Short mmCIF file of C-alpha atoms in Angstrom, two decimals:
data_model
loop_
_atom_site.label_atom_id
_atom_site.label_comp_id
_atom_site.label_asym_id
_atom_site.label_seq_id
_atom_site.Cartn_x
_atom_site.Cartn_y
_atom_site.Cartn_z
CA UNK A 1 5.00 -6.61 11.51
CA UNK A 2 5.16 -5.81 15.15
CA UNK A 3 4.60 -9.08 17.12
CA UNK A 4 3.54 -7.39 20.40
CA UNK A 5 -0.12 -8.20 19.56
CA UNK A 6 0.59 -11.87 20.09
CA UNK A 7 1.54 -11.22 23.71
CA UNK A 8 -1.83 -9.55 24.51
CA UNK A 9 -3.37 -11.35 27.59
CA UNK A 10 -6.76 -11.37 25.88
CA UNK A 11 -5.42 -13.93 23.42
CA UNK A 12 -4.18 -16.30 26.15
CA UNK A 13 -7.04 -18.75 25.56
CA UNK A 14 -6.41 -19.20 21.90
CA UNK A 15 -4.42 -22.23 20.75
CA UNK A 16 -0.79 -21.15 20.19
CA UNK A 17 -0.84 -22.94 16.77
CA UNK A 18 -3.59 -20.56 15.70
CA UNK A 19 -1.56 -17.48 16.83
CA UNK A 20 1.46 -18.89 14.96
CA UNK A 21 -0.77 -19.32 11.87
CA UNK A 22 -1.92 -15.72 12.21
CA UNK A 23 1.59 -14.40 12.50
CA UNK A 24 2.66 -16.40 9.45
CA UNK A 25 -0.32 -15.00 7.47
CA UNK A 26 0.37 -11.46 8.63
CA UNK A 27 3.94 -11.75 7.43
CA UNK A 28 2.91 -13.26 4.03
CA UNK A 29 0.08 -10.70 3.59
CA UNK A 30 2.25 -7.60 4.27
CA UNK A 31 2.22 -5.18 1.41
CA UNK A 32 -0.67 -6.74 -0.46
CA UNK A 33 -3.34 -4.47 -1.89
CA UNK A 34 -6.92 -4.73 -0.66
CA UNK A 35 -7.99 -6.94 -3.66
CA UNK A 36 -4.90 -9.06 -3.25
CA UNK A 37 -5.45 -9.43 0.48
CA UNK A 38 -9.07 -10.60 0.07
CA UNK A 39 -7.99 -13.41 -2.24
CA UNK A 40 -5.11 -14.24 0.07
CA UNK A 41 -7.38 -14.41 3.09
CA UNK A 42 -9.89 -16.59 1.36
CA UNK A 43 -7.09 -19.00 0.44
CA UNK A 44 -5.66 -18.86 3.88
CA UNK A 45 -9.05 -19.59 5.40
CA UNK A 46 -9.44 -22.66 3.17
CA UNK A 47 -5.91 -23.82 4.04
CA UNK A 48 -6.39 -23.39 7.76
CA UNK A 49 -9.59 -25.47 7.58
CA UNK A 50 -7.77 -28.28 5.81
CA UNK A 51 -5.17 -28.21 8.58
CA UNK A 52 -7.87 -28.42 11.24
CA UNK A 53 -7.27 -24.95 12.53
CA UNK A 54 -10.70 -23.29 12.53
CA UNK A 55 -11.21 -20.06 14.40
CA UNK A 56 -14.48 -19.58 16.28
CA UNK A 57 -16.27 -16.31 15.51
CA UNK A 58 -15.44 -15.14 19.01
CA UNK A 59 -11.72 -15.90 18.50
CA UNK A 60 -11.66 -13.98 15.22
CA UNK A 61 -13.53 -10.99 16.72
CA UNK A 62 -11.01 -11.00 19.62
CA UNK A 63 -8.00 -11.16 17.29
CA UNK A 64 -9.31 -8.32 15.11
CA UNK A 65 -9.96 -6.10 18.18
CA UNK A 66 -6.44 -6.74 19.40
CA UNK A 67 -4.99 -5.96 16.05
CA UNK A 68 -6.98 -2.63 16.00
CA UNK A 69 -5.43 -1.41 19.30
CA UNK A 70 -3.20 1.58 18.83
CA UNK A 71 -4.14 2.00 15.14
CA UNK A 72 -5.29 5.25 13.62
CA UNK A 73 -8.97 5.82 12.89
CA UNK A 74 -8.16 5.35 9.14
CA UNK A 75 -6.38 2.00 9.81
CA UNK A 76 -9.30 0.82 11.85
CA UNK A 77 -11.78 1.80 9.20
CA UNK A 78 -9.65 -0.07 6.61
CA UNK A 79 -9.49 -3.18 8.84
CA UNK A 80 -13.23 -2.96 9.36
CA UNK A 81 -13.88 -2.65 5.63
CA UNK A 82 -11.71 -5.59 4.85
CA UNK A 83 -13.27 -7.79 7.46
CA UNK A 84 -16.77 -6.90 6.15
CA UNK A 85 -15.69 -7.78 2.57
CA UNK A 86 -14.18 -11.00 3.72
CA UNK A 87 -17.26 -12.03 5.59
CA UNK A 88 -19.39 -11.30 2.44
CA UNK A 89 -17.01 -13.46 0.29
CA UNK A 90 -17.21 -16.30 2.82
CA UNK A 91 -20.98 -16.47 2.68
CA UNK A 92 -20.96 -17.21 -0.98
#
């Protein structure tokens, strides 16, 4: 995965440990199907909470917006759908 997103100045206020965690998750999640990714993200969220790395809603929104930059409309729609599904799963 291209690591340029991590250098985006908009992310400067986010703890570097959180950015490193996101990069690790992105690498581990590469090539997973949508269903696999939802399960993977749920597990990752639980693990990050256990490690004391909780993202605020604003931080997550910012990271998602940065990741969408330069993506095709189809890729953005896929990201939006996955985020919506993930949020629904987290509410349960």
